[in-house]
Amino acid sequence: SSLTTTTTTATPSTKKSVSFGLVQIREHARILGDHPFCPDGLSLSLDWEYERITVMDVNQFEVGYRKGRDCKVRKLGAYERRLILKVIGGYQDNELLFAYFNNGDRGSSPAA
């Protein structure tokens, strides 16, 4: 009977890391959308053009900017979408009514 001894030499592993420096936050206007699955009212979209860029350190972003923001996705009702389009988007009632009645077959009236 023979005894065999095997010796393995481990090579030093290279430590890999990732780091982040700056975060760019682009703010887009909310505009009237054309999503077909919005039968209870007008849909919202983001404009392609952005209005402002904020640049900050990633740590500052994590601590301050995101702190008060709700990261959950939630479904907005017809009234909320209409209000956003009027107050933030600057749309007038007649523009929204025209878009509502010219955006496919609608079964109910727009949220007032």
Short mmCIF file of C-alpha atoms in Angstrom, two decimals:
data_model
loop_
_atom_site.label_atom_id
_atom_site.label_comp_id
_atom_site.label_asym_id
_atom_site.label_seq_id
_atom_site.Cartn_x
_atom_site.Cartn_y
_atom_site.Cartn_z
CA SER A 1 0.00 0.00 0.00
CA SER A 2 1.30 3.43 -0.82
CA LEU A 3 0.53 6.80 0.70
CA THR A 4 0.18 9.79 -1.60
CA THR A 5 0.34 13.35 -0.34
CA THR A 6 -0.93 16.20 -2.46
CA THR A 7 0.01 19.78 -1.69
CA THR A 8 -1.86 22.63 -3.28
CA THR A 9 -0.61 26.16 -3.27
CA ALA A 10 -3.27 28.85 -3.16
CA THR A 11 -2.71 31.90 -5.29
CA PRO A 12 -3.45 35.17 -3.57
CA SER A 13 -6.92 36.36 -4.57
CA THR A 14 -7.33 39.84 -5.90
CA LYS A 15 -9.84 41.89 -3.99
CA LYS A 16 -12.41 43.53 -6.25
CA SER A 17 -14.45 46.53 -5.30
CA VAL A 18 -16.89 48.98 -6.78
CA SER A 19 -17.27 52.57 -5.72
CA PHE A 20 -19.56 55.39 -6.74
CA GLY A 21 -18.87 59.08 -6.71
CA LEU A 22 -21.52 61.37 -8.12
CA VAL A 23 -25.20 60.90 -8.86
CA GLN A 24 -26.99 62.81 -11.64
CA ILE A 25 -30.69 63.42 -11.00
CA ARG A 26 -32.71 64.52 -14.01
CA GLU A 27 -36.12 66.04 -13.47
CA HIS A 28 -38.57 65.52 -16.30
CA ALA A 29 -41.85 67.34 -16.85
CA ARG A 30 -45.01 65.30 -16.42
CA ILE A 31 -47.09 65.48 -19.56
CA LEU A 32 -50.30 64.08 -20.95
CA GLY A 33 -49.68 60.50 -22.00
CA ASP A 34 -51.31 58.11 -24.44
CA HIS A 35 -51.29 54.86 -22.49
CA PRO A 36 -54.17 52.71 -23.78
CA PHE A 37 -54.87 51.00 -20.44
CA CYS A 38 -56.07 54.08 -18.64
CA PRO A 39 -59.83 53.86 -19.19
CA ASP A 40 -60.82 55.85 -16.08
CA GLY A 41 -59.09 59.05 -17.10
CA LEU A 42 -56.03 60.65 -18.64
CA SER A 43 -52.62 59.00 -18.45
CA LEU A 44 -49.36 60.60 -17.33
CA SER A 45 -46.01 60.37 -19.09
CA LEU A 46 -42.58 61.88 -18.62
CA ASP A 47 -41.38 64.35 -21.21
CA TRP A 48 -38.27 63.31 -23.14
CA GLU A 49 -36.55 66.59 -22.34
CA TYR A 50 -35.39 67.14 -18.80
CA GLU A 51 -35.79 70.44 -17.03
CA ARG A 52 -32.97 70.34 -14.53
CA ILE A 53 -29.98 68.25 -13.54
CA THR A 54 -28.85 68.02 -9.95
CA VAL A 55 -25.41 66.54 -9.31
CA MET A 56 -24.48 65.37 -5.83
CA ASP A 57 -22.29 62.93 -3.98
CA VAL A 58 -23.86 59.47 -3.74
CA ASN A 59 -23.68 59.54 0.07
CA GLN A 60 -25.46 62.89 0.18
CA PHE A 61 -28.12 61.44 -2.12
CA GLU A 62 -28.64 58.37 0.06
CA VAL A 63 -28.94 60.41 3.26
CA GLY A 64 -30.82 63.50 2.17
CA TYR A 65 -32.47 63.38 -1.22
CA ARG A 66 -34.13 59.98 -0.91
CA LYS A 67 -35.04 60.35 2.76
CA GLY A 68 -38.42 61.97 2.25
CA ARG A 69 -39.31 60.18 -0.94
CA ASP A 70 -41.65 57.23 -1.11
CA CYS A 71 -39.89 54.53 -3.13
CA LYS A 72 -43.05 52.47 -3.55
CA VAL A 73 -44.83 52.46 -6.87
CA ARG A 74 -48.48 53.27 -6.52
CA LYS A 75 -51.36 53.59 -8.92
CA LEU A 76 -52.81 57.07 -9.22
CA GLY A 77 -56.53 57.57 -9.62
CA ALA A 78 -58.11 59.60 -12.43
CA TYR A 79 -58.61 62.64 -10.18
CA GLU A 80 -54.96 62.63 -9.02
CA ARG A 81 -53.65 62.33 -12.59
CA ARG A 82 -55.89 65.18 -13.76
CA LEU A 83 -54.76 67.36 -10.85
CA ILE A 84 -51.08 66.68 -11.62
CA LEU A 85 -51.64 67.57 -15.28
CA LYS A 86 -53.35 70.83 -14.31
CA VAL A 87 -51.14 71.98 -11.44
CA ILE A 88 -47.73 70.66 -12.43
CA GLY A 89 -48.17 70.23 -16.19
CA GLY A 90 -49.99 73.53 -16.74
CA TYR A 91 -52.83 72.01 -18.79
CA GLN A 92 -56.20 73.77 -19.02
CA ASP A 93 -59.56 72.00 -18.53
CA ASN A 94 -60.48 72.34 -22.21
CA GLU A 95 -57.18 70.72 -23.29
CA LEU A 96 -57.74 67.79 -20.94
CA LEU A 97 -61.35 67.30 -22.04
CA PHE A 98 -60.31 67.38 -25.70
CA ALA A 99 -57.56 64.82 -25.05
CA TYR A 100 -59.89 62.64 -23.01
CA PHE A 101 -62.60 62.41 -25.65
CA ASN A 102 -60.13 62.04 -28.53
CA ASN A 103 -58.03 59.27 -26.99
CA GLY A 104 -60.04 56.20 -27.89
CA ASP A 105 -63.39 54.83 -26.76
CA ARG A 106 -64.31 56.05 -23.28
CA GLY A 107 -67.17 54.65 -21.27
CA SER A 108 -67.36 57.29 -18.53
CA SER A 109 -66.79 60.99 -18.10
CA PRO A 110 -63.43 62.34 -16.94
CA ALA A 111 -62.86 62.93 -13.24
CA ALA A 112 -63.89 66.42 -12.26
#
